[in-house]
Coordinates of C-alpha atoms in Angstrom, one line a residue:
C1 CA 9.7 -32.5 -6.2
D2 CA 7.3 -33.1 -3.4
D3 CA 3.6 -34.0 -3.7
T4 CA 0.8 -33.6 -1.2
N5 CA -3.0 -34.0 -1.0
N6 CA -3.1 -37.2 -3.0
S7 CA -0.7 -35.8 -5.5
T8 CA -3.0 -32.8 -6.4
L9 CA -0.3 -30.4 -5.3
V10 CA 3.3 -30.7 -6.5
N11 CA 6.0 -28.5 -5.1
C12 CA 9.2 -28.1 -7.2
R13 CA 10.1 -24.6 -5.9
N14 CA 13.8 -23.7 -5.5
R15 CA 15.2 -27.1 -6.7
N16 CA 17.8 -25.6 -9.1
L17 CA 15.9 -27.1 -12.0
K18 CA 16.8 -26.3 -15.6
I19 CA 14.1 -28.4 -17.3
I20 CA 10.6 -29.2 -16.2
P21 CA 10.4 -32.7 -14.6
S22 CA 8.4 -35.3 -16.5
I23 CA 5.1 -35.5 -14.6
K24 CA 2.2 -37.6 -15.8
S25 CA -0.9 -37.5 -13.6
Q26 CA -4.6 -36.7 -14.0
N27 CA -4.7 -35.7 -10.4
V28 CA -2.3 -32.7 -10.3
R29 CA -4.2 -29.5 -9.9
K30 CA -1.4 -27.2 -8.7
L31 CA 2.3 -27.1 -9.7
D32 CA 4.9 -24.7 -8.3
L33 CA 8.1 -24.4 -10.4
S34 CA 9.1 -21.0 -9.1
C35 CA 12.7 -19.9 -8.2
N36 CA 14.5 -22.4 -10.4
H37 CA 16.6 -21.9 -13.5
L38 CA 14.2 -23.1 -16.2
E39 CA 15.5 -22.3 -19.7
H40 CA 12.9 -23.7 -22.0
I41 CA 9.2 -24.8 -21.8
A42 CA 8.4 -26.9 -24.8
N43 CA 5.0 -27.8 -26.2
Y44 CA 5.1 -31.2 -24.5
S45 CA 6.6 -30.1 -21.1
L46 CA 3.2 -29.9 -19.3
S47 CA 1.2 -32.3 -21.5
G48 CA 1.2 -35.0 -18.8
I49 CA -0.8 -32.9 -16.4
P50 CA -3.9 -31.9 -18.4
N51 CA -6.1 -31.0 -15.4
L52 CA -3.7 -28.4 -14.0
Q53 CA -5.5 -25.4 -12.5
S54 CA -2.7 -23.4 -11.0
L55 CA 0.9 -23.0 -12.3
N56 CA 3.7 -20.9 -10.8
L57 CA 6.6 -20.4 -13.1
S58 CA 7.9 -17.2 -11.5
W59 CA 11.5 -16.1 -10.9
N60 CA 13.3 -18.5 -13.2
C61 CA 15.1 -15.7 -15.0
A62 CA 15.1 -12.4 -13.2
P63 CA 15.5 -9.1 -15.2
G64 CA 19.1 -8.1 -15.8
K65 CA 19.5 -5.4 -13.0
V66 CA 17.8 -7.7 -10.5
R67 CA 20.0 -10.7 -11.2
D68 CA 23.2 -11.5 -9.3
E69 CA 26.2 -9.8 -10.9
G70 CA 27.5 -11.7 -13.9
E71 CA 24.5 -14.0 -14.1
T72 CA 22.9 -14.6 -17.5
C73 CA 19.7 -16.4 -18.4
E74 CA 16.9 -16.7 -20.9
L75 CA 13.5 -18.4 -20.6
T76 CA 11.7 -19.3 -23.8
I77 CA 8.1 -20.6 -24.0
E78 CA 7.0 -22.4 -27.1
R79 CA 3.7 -21.4 -28.7
N80 CA 1.6 -24.3 -27.5
A81 CA 3.3 -25.0 -24.2
L82 CA 0.4 -23.5 -22.2
T83 CA -2.5 -23.4 -24.6
G84 CA -3.3 -27.1 -24.1
L85 CA -4.0 -26.6 -20.4
C86 CA -7.7 -26.2 -20.8
Y87 CA -8.5 -26.0 -17.0
L88 CA -5.7 -23.6 -16.1
E89 CA -7.0 -20.7 -14.0
N90 CA -4.0 -19.1 -12.3
L91 CA -0.7 -18.5 -14.1
T92 CA 2.2 -16.7 -12.5
L93 CA 5.0 -15.7 -14.9
A94 CA 6.6 -12.9 -12.8
G95 CA 10.4 -12.4 -12.8
N96 CA 11.2 -14.1 -16.1
S97 CA 12.6 -11.4 -18.3
L98 CA 9.9 -12.0 -20.9
T99 CA 9.6 -9.4 -23.6
V100 CA 6.3 -10.7 -25.1
V101 CA 3.2 -12.4 -23.7
P102 CA 3.2 -16.1 -24.5
W103 CA 0.2 -17.8 -26.1
L104 CA -2.3 -18.5 -23.3
P105 CA -5.4 -20.7 -22.6
P106 CA -8.8 -18.9 -22.5
S107 CA -9.6 -20.5 -19.2
L108 CA -7.3 -18.1 -17.3
K109 CA -8.7 -16.1 -14.4
L110 CA -5.5 -14.7 -12.9
L111 CA -2.4 -13.7 -14.9
D112 CA 0.8 -12.3 -13.3
L113 CA 3.4 -10.8 -15.6
E114 CA 5.1 -8.5 -13.1
M115 CA 8.9 -7.9 -13.2
N116 CA 9.4 -8.8 -16.8
N117 CA 10.6 -6.7 -19.7
I118 CA 7.2 -6.3 -21.4
V119 CA 6.8 -2.6 -22.5
M120 CA 4.0 -2.8 -25.1
L121 CA 0.7 -4.6 -25.0
G122 CA -2.2 -4.7 -27.5
F123 CA -5.6 -6.3 -28.0
H124 CA -4.0 -9.4 -29.5
N125 CA -2.2 -10.2 -26.2
I126 CA -5.4 -10.8 -24.2
S127 CA -8.1 -11.0 -26.8
G128 CA -9.0 -14.6 -26.0
L129 CA -8.9 -14.3 -22.2
V130 CA -12.6 -13.7 -21.8
N131 CA -12.6 -15.1 -18.2
L132 CA -9.6 -13.1 -17.0
R133 CA -10.4 -11.4 -13.6
Q134 CA -7.0 -10.4 -12.3
L135 CA -4.1 -9.0 -14.3
Y136 CA -0.8 -7.9 -12.8
L137 CA 1.6 -6.0 -15.1
G138 CA 3.6 -4.0 -12.6
M139 CA 7.3 -3.4 -12.4
N140 CA 8.1 -4.0 -16.1
C141 CA 9.7 -0.6 -16.5
F142 CA 11.2 1.4 -13.5
Y143 CA 14.5 2.2 -11.9
R144 CA 15.1 -1.4 -10.6
N145 CA 14.1 -2.8 -14.0
P146 CA 14.9 -0.1 -16.5
C147 CA 13.5 -0.1 -20.0
N148 CA 14.4 3.5 -21.1
S149 CA 10.8 4.1 -22.2
S150 CA 7.3 4.1 -21.0
F151 CA 4.9 1.2 -20.8
T152 CA 2.6 1.5 -23.8
F153 CA -1.0 0.2 -24.3
L154 CA -2.2 0.0 -27.9
K155 CA -5.7 1.3 -28.6
G156 CA -8.5 -1.1 -27.7
M157 CA -6.4 -3.4 -25.6
F158 CA -9.1 -3.9 -23.0
K159 CA -12.2 -3.8 -25.3
D160 CA -13.1 -7.5 -24.6
A161 CA -11.9 -7.6 -21.0
K162 CA -15.4 -7.5 -19.6
S163 CA -14.6 -9.9 -16.7
L164 CA -11.5 -8.1 -15.5
R165 CA -11.8 -6.8 -11.9
T166 CA -8.2 -6.3 -10.8
L167 CA -5.5 -4.4 -12.8
S168 CA -2.1 -3.5 -11.4
L169 CA 0.1 -1.2 -13.5
K170 CA 2.5 0.0 -10.8
F171 CA 6.1 0.9 -11.5
N172 CA 5.8 1.2 -15.3
N173 CA 6.9 4.8 -16.1
L174 CA 3.4 5.6 -17.2
T175 CA 3.0 9.3 -17.9
S176 CA -0.8 9.4 -18.0
V177 CA -3.7 7.3 -16.9
P178 CA -4.3 4.7 -19.7
L179 CA -7.3 5.2 -21.9
G180 CA -10.0 2.7 -22.4
L181 CA -9.7 0.9 -19.1
P182 CA -12.2 -2.0 -18.6
P183 CA -15.5 -0.6 -17.1
N184 CA -16.0 -3.5 -14.6
L185 CA -12.7 -2.9 -12.7
L186 CA -13.0 -3.0 -8.9
Y187 CA -9.2 -2.5 -8.2
L188 CA -6.8 -0.2 -10.1
D189 CA -3.2 0.3 -9.1
I190 CA -1.3 3.0 -11.1
S191 CA 1.1 3.9 -8.3
E192 CA 4.8 4.7 -8.6
N193 CA 4.6 5.9 -12.2
Q194 CA 5.3 9.4 -13.6
I195 CA 1.7 10.6 -14.0
A196 CA 1.7 14.4 -13.5
E197 CA -1.9 15.1 -14.1
V198 CA -5.2 13.3 -13.6
K199 CA -7.7 14.7 -16.1
H200 CA -11.4 15.1 -15.5
S201 CA -12.4 12.2 -17.7
D202 CA -9.7 9.7 -16.8
F203 CA -12.0 7.6 -14.6
D204 CA -15.4 8.4 -16.1
N205 CA -16.2 4.8 -17.2
L206 CA -14.9 3.2 -14.0
T207 CA -18.2 3.5 -12.1
K208 CA -17.7 0.2 -10.2
L209 CA -14.2 1.0 -9.0
E210 CA -13.7 0.3 -5.2
Y211 CA -9.9 0.7 -4.8
L212 CA -7.7 3.3 -6.5
D213 CA -4.0 3.6 -5.8
L214 CA -2.3 6.8 -7.2
Q215 CA 0.6 7.0 -4.7
W216 CA 4.1 8.3 -5.4
N217 CA 3.5 9.8 -8.9
C218 CA 4.8 13.3 -8.1
Q219 CA 7.1 12.2 -5.4
R220 CA 8.1 14.1 -2.3
C221 CA 11.8 13.4 -2.0
D222 CA 13.1 15.1 1.2
H223 CA 12.8 11.9 3.2
A224 CA 12.8 9.3 0.5
S225 CA 14.0 5.8 1.4
Q226 CA 14.8 4.8 -2.2
P227 CA 15.5 6.6 -5.5
C228 CA 13.0 9.4 -5.9
F229 CA 11.5 11.0 -9.0
P230 CA 9.6 14.3 -8.5
C231 CA 7.5 15.9 -11.1
A232 CA 8.9 18.9 -13.0
N233 CA 9.8 21.8 -10.7
N234 CA 8.8 19.6 -7.7
S235 CA 5.2 20.3 -8.5
A236 CA 2.3 18.4 -7.0
L237 CA 0.1 15.9 -8.8
Q238 CA -2.5 17.9 -10.6
I239 CA -6.0 16.4 -10.0
H240 CA -8.9 17.9 -11.8
P241 CA -11.7 18.8 -9.3
D242 CA -14.1 16.6 -11.2
A243 CA -11.7 13.6 -11.7
F244 CA -13.6 11.5 -9.2
N245 CA -17.1 12.5 -10.2
H246 CA -18.1 9.0 -11.3
L247 CA -16.5 7.0 -8.5
Q248 CA -19.4 6.7 -6.2
N249 CA -18.5 3.1 -5.3
L250 CA -14.9 3.9 -4.3
R251 CA -14.0 2.6 -0.9
V252 CA -10.2 3.0 -0.8
L253 CA -8.2 6.0 -2.2
I254 CA -4.4 6.3 -1.8
L255 CA -2.9 9.7 -2.7
K256 CA 0.3 9.2 -0.7
G257 CA 3.6 10.8 -1.7
N258 CA 2.3 13.2 -4.4
S259 CA 3.7 16.5 -3.1
L260 CA 0.1 17.8 -2.5
H261 CA 0.0 21.2 -0.6
K262 CA -3.7 21.6 -0.5
I263 CA -6.8 19.4 -1.3
N264 CA -9.9 20.8 -2.9
D265 CA -13.1 20.0 -1.0
S266 CA -15.0 19.2 -4.2
L267 CA -12.7 16.2 -4.8
F268 CA -14.4 14.1 -2.2
V269 CA -18.0 15.2 -2.6
P270 CA -18.8 12.4 -5.1
L271 CA -17.0 9.7 -3.0
T272 CA -20.0 8.9 -0.9
N273 CA -18.8 5.4 0.0
L274 CA -15.2 6.2 0.7
R275 CA -13.9 4.3 3.8
S276 CA -10.1 4.6 3.7
L277 CA -8.0 7.6 2.7
D278 CA -4.2 7.8 2.7
V279 CA -2.7 11.2 2.0
S280 CA 0.6 10.6 3.8
D281 CA 4.0 11.9 2.7
N282 CA 2.6 15.1 1.1
F283 CA 2.9 18.8 2.2
L284 CA -0.5 19.0 4.0
A285 CA 0.6 20.4 7.4
Y286 CA -1.4 23.6 7.0
D287 CA -4.4 21.8 5.6
I288 CA -4.4 19.5 8.6
A289 CA -4.6 22.6 10.8
N290 CA -7.0 24.7 8.7
G291 CA -8.4 22.6 5.8
T292 CA -12.1 21.9 5.3
F293 CA -12.0 18.8 3.1
F294 CA -12.3 16.6 6.2
S295 CA -15.9 17.7 6.5
K296 CA -16.6 15.7 3.2
L297 CA -15.2 12.5 4.8
S298 CA -18.2 11.6 7.0
K299 CA -18.0 7.8 6.2
V300 CA -14.2 7.4 6.3
T301 CA -13.1 5.0 9.0
S302 CA -9.3 5.1 8.3
L303 CA -7.3 8.3 7.7
R304 CA -3.6 8.3 7.2
L305 CA -1.8 11.7 7.5
N306 CA 1.7 10.6 8.2
Y307 CA 4.8 12.6 7.4
N308 CA 3.2 15.8 6.2
F309 CA 5.7 17.9 8.0
V310 CA 7.0 21.3 6.8
P311 CA 10.7 21.0 6.1
G312 CA 12.7 22.7 8.8
V313 CA 9.7 23.5 11.0
V314 CA 8.7 22.0 14.3
F315 CA 5.3 23.5 15.4
T316 CA 4.9 24.5 19.0
K317 CA 1.7 22.5 19.4
L318 CA -0.6 20.4 17.3
R319 CA -3.8 22.1 16.1
L320 CA -6.3 20.1 14.1
S321 CA -8.9 21.6 11.8
P322 CA -12.4 21.9 13.3
A323 CA -13.6 20.1 10.2
F324 CA -12.3 16.8 11.8
A325 CA -15.4 16.9 14.0
H326 CA -17.5 15.9 10.9
M327 CA -15.7 12.6 10.5
R328 CA -18.2 10.8 12.7
S329 CA -17.3 7.3 11.4
L330 CA -13.5 7.7 11.9
R331 CA -11.9 4.7 13.8
Y332 CA -8.2 4.8 12.9
L333 CA -6.1 8.0 12.6
Y334 CA -2.4 8.0 11.8
L335 CA -0.6 11.3 12.4
D336 CA 3.1 10.3 12.6
G337 CA 5.8 12.7 11.5
Y338 CA 3.9 16.0 11.7
L339 CA 6.6 17.4 14.0
F340 CA 5.3 19.4 17.0
G341 CA 6.2 19.8 20.6
Q342 CA 3.0 20.0 22.6
L343 CA -0.1 17.7 22.5
D344 CA -3.0 19.2 24.5
K345 CA -6.8 18.9 24.7
E346 CA -7.5 22.1 22.8
G347 CA -5.4 21.1 19.8
I348 CA -7.1 17.8 19.3
K349 CA -10.6 18.8 20.5
P350 CA -12.4 17.7 17.3
L351 CA -11.0 14.2 17.7
L352 CA -12.1 13.8 21.3
M353 CA -15.8 14.2 20.3
L354 CA -15.7 11.4 17.7
P355 CA -17.9 8.5 18.9
D356 CA -16.1 5.6 17.2
L357 CA -12.4 6.6 17.4
Q358 CA -10.5 3.4 18.3
M359 CA -6.9 4.1 17.4
I360 CA -4.6 7.1 17.2
T361 CA -0.9 7.3 16.5
F362 CA 1.5 10.2 17.1
R363 CA 4.8 8.5 16.4
T364 CA 8.0 10.4 15.6
N365 CA 6.7 13.9 16.3
L366 CA 9.3 15.4 18.7
I367 CA 6.5 15.7 21.3
D368 CA 7.9 16.7 24.7
Q369 CA 4.7 17.8 26.5
V370 CA 1.5 15.9 26.9
N371 CA -1.1 15.4 29.7
L372 CA -2.2 11.9 29.2
T373 CA -5.5 12.5 31.1
L374 CA -6.8 14.3 27.9
F375 CA -7.6 10.7 26.7
A376 CA -9.4 9.7 29.9
N377 CA -13.0 10.4 28.7
V378 CA -12.6 8.9 25.2
S379 CA -14.0 5.5 26.0
S380 CA -13.9 4.2 22.5
L381 CA -10.1 4.5 22.2
K382 CA -8.4 1.1 22.3
F383 CA -4.9 2.0 21.2
I384 CA -2.9 5.3 21.8
D385 CA 0.6 5.4 20.3
L386 CA 3.0 8.1 21.5
S387 CA 6.2 6.2 20.9
R388 CA 9.4 7.5 19.4
N389 CA 9.0 11.1 20.7
I390 CA 11.0 12.9 23.5
L391 CA 8.5 12.7 26.3
T392 CA 9.6 12.8 29.9
L393 CA 6.2 13.2 31.6
A394 CA 7.9 15.3 34.3
E395 CA 6.5 18.8 34.3
L396 CA 9.6 20.4 35.9
C397 CA 12.0 19.2 33.2
E398 CA 13.0 21.7 30.7
R399 CA 12.9 20.7 27.0
T400 CA 16.6 21.4 26.5
Q401 CA 17.5 19.3 29.5
C402 CA 15.4 16.3 28.7
Y403 CA 16.4 15.7 25.1
T404 CA 18.8 12.8 25.5
E405 CA 18.0 10.9 22.3
T406 CA 21.1 8.9 21.5
S407 CA 20.3 8.3 17.8
P408 CA 18.6 10.4 15.2
L409 CA 14.8 10.1 14.9
S410 CA 13.9 8.1 11.8
L411 CA 11.2 9.2 9.4
S412 CA 8.9 7.0 7.3
H413 CA 9.9 3.3 7.3
E414 CA 7.0 2.4 5.0
I415 CA 9.2 2.1 1.9
T416 CA 7.3 2.1 -1.4
F417 CA 8.9 -0.8 -3.1
S418 CA 8.6 -4.1 -1.3
E419 CA 11.6 -6.4 -1.6
Y420 CA 9.3 -9.3 -1.0
Y421 CA 7.2 -11.1 -3.6
P422 CA 4.4 -11.8 -4.2
H423 CA 2.8 -8.5 -3.4
W424 CA -0.3 -7.9 -1.3
R425 CA -3.6 -8.8 -3.0
Y426 CA -6.6 -6.7 -2.6
S427 CA -9.8 -8.3 -1.2
T428 CA -13.2 -7.1 -2.1
G429 CA -14.8 -9.0 0.7
G430 CA -16.6 -6.0 2.1
R431 CA -16.1 -4.0 5.4
D432 CA -12.5 -3.1 6.3
T433 CA -10.1 -5.5 4.7
L434 CA -6.9 -3.8 5.8
Q435 CA -5.3 -4.7 9.2
H436 CA -5.0 -1.3 10.6
H437 CA -3.3 -1.6 13.9
A438 CA -1.0 -4.7 13.8
Y439 CA 1.9 -2.8 12.1
Y440 CA 2.0 -0.2 14.8
F441 CA 2.4 -2.5 17.9
N442 CA 6.0 -2.4 19.1
F443 CA 5.1 -4.9 21.8
P444 CA 3.0 -7.7 20.2
S445 CA 1.5 -8.9 23.4
C446 CA -0.5 -5.7 23.6
R447 CA -2.6 -6.9 20.7
N448 CA -4.5 -9.2 23.1
Y449 CA -5.8 -6.4 25.3
S450 CA -8.7 -4.1 24.9
R451 CA -7.0 -0.8 25.7
S452 CA -3.2 -0.1 25.2
L453 CA -0.9 2.9 25.6
D454 CA 2.5 2.9 23.8
L455 CA 5.1 5.2 25.3
S456 CA 8.2 3.3 24.1
F457 CA 11.3 5.0 22.8
N458 CA 10.9 8.3 24.7
N459 CA 13.0 10.0 27.4
I460 CA 10.9 9.0 30.5
K461 CA 13.1 8.8 33.6
E462 CA 10.5 8.2 36.3
I463 CA 6.9 7.1 36.7
E464 CA 4.3 8.7 39.0
S465 CA 0.7 7.6 39.4
E466 CA -0.7 11.0 38.6
F467 CA 0.7 10.7 35.0
F468 CA -2.0 8.2 34.3
K469 CA -4.9 9.7 36.2
G470 CA -8.2 8.7 34.6
L471 CA -6.6 6.0 32.6
D472 CA -7.3 3.1 35.0
D473 CA -8.7 1.0 32.2
I474 CA -5.3 0.8 30.4
Q475 CA -4.5 -2.9 30.2
C476 CA -1.2 -2.8 28.4
L477 CA 1.4 -0.1 28.9
N478 CA 4.6 -0.2 26.9
L479 CA 7.4 1.7 28.5
S480 CA 10.3 -0.1 26.8
C481 CA 13.4 1.8 25.6
N482 CA 13.2 4.7 28.0
F483 CA 15.6 5.9 30.8
I484 CA 13.7 4.5 33.8

């Protein structure tokens, strides 16, 4: 193992260890034993480092279907192996094939049990963890880690979890929103389950909630990048109009991939502090053109509408609902994969009047006609993305002549299950905590400029100055992967 910072941090990660090394030190505060092959943690294994505050024991025995073929393993933890660590605050036990929660010290503030084989939890499992603030239980029961059942919470499990602020239950085959969730939650992730209905009272006691992730419960499967599980008869997630009535503090709402065809205006009326909304990968093409729910999103700064295309349909032009004009706080708009041919001023007129719009993306839309000068008078725009279309910018070129794409256009690359661990942690530090634009830059150097235009991966054959009339302030222009 390696030690740094006067032996306060000990790194034993990925050392092919089968037993915990004998370490005796009052100074060690953080120990990383992840990605080894530990088989047994005895009562005495960690007794020599009584002041430990952070312990990572993850990925010592991955669940069966995730392991290498033919590999077998088992990790056992004796009853008092962890309880004697009186100062332990952060404990990561992910990826260990555990079927039960081990005995834990009451000092814990963060507990990660993701990617195990735990399918039932009750009050006795966390009753003594009065200081627990973050609990990660995701991926204990799903197609990559099957359990042939649904994750079950026994009644009253969270009755003493008054300090809990973050709860992740993603990928667990849940069929309904769990009852009795702790009232002080700020972050709740119940994505990638099999929840078909959100009832009117499911979130009534979560009045402090700031982040709610409900994505991919009634999955849209026609462009799925992984195994897909729609609801019965390919129906949409049913959300009661009053389901969000008590979520006045909600700032981030993710409804992505739920086969929604229409959104009720009343759903957003109580969400007076909503700042970020993601309704990508649904069937909202006609709502984007005619829907009125946008008028209830006056404080939203980030709106994701990606891949709401109608199967088999390419619209002649993009037409946005007049209700977009009410989104006066909007800064970031993502409209990839809508599938239309012409982008003109009349179709996006409501956007051009927004005072704070900084970024707009129209990737992968089959756009072949656009007059770039329509963006000339929108001084707030810092990044315009028209990449991965079939633009030529030459008015005399017929659409059928100009389509020379040599490979099929790809749809959503934002796969739902990350192969990388640990997962992204939510920050409640206020303002916008998501990095909106970095993902979308094909040419990283453009990030350093105040105004950029991305025209990469199109069919542009020649460049004329009149194409960019009124766009003299563009500082970074990406024309890579064209036919110039």
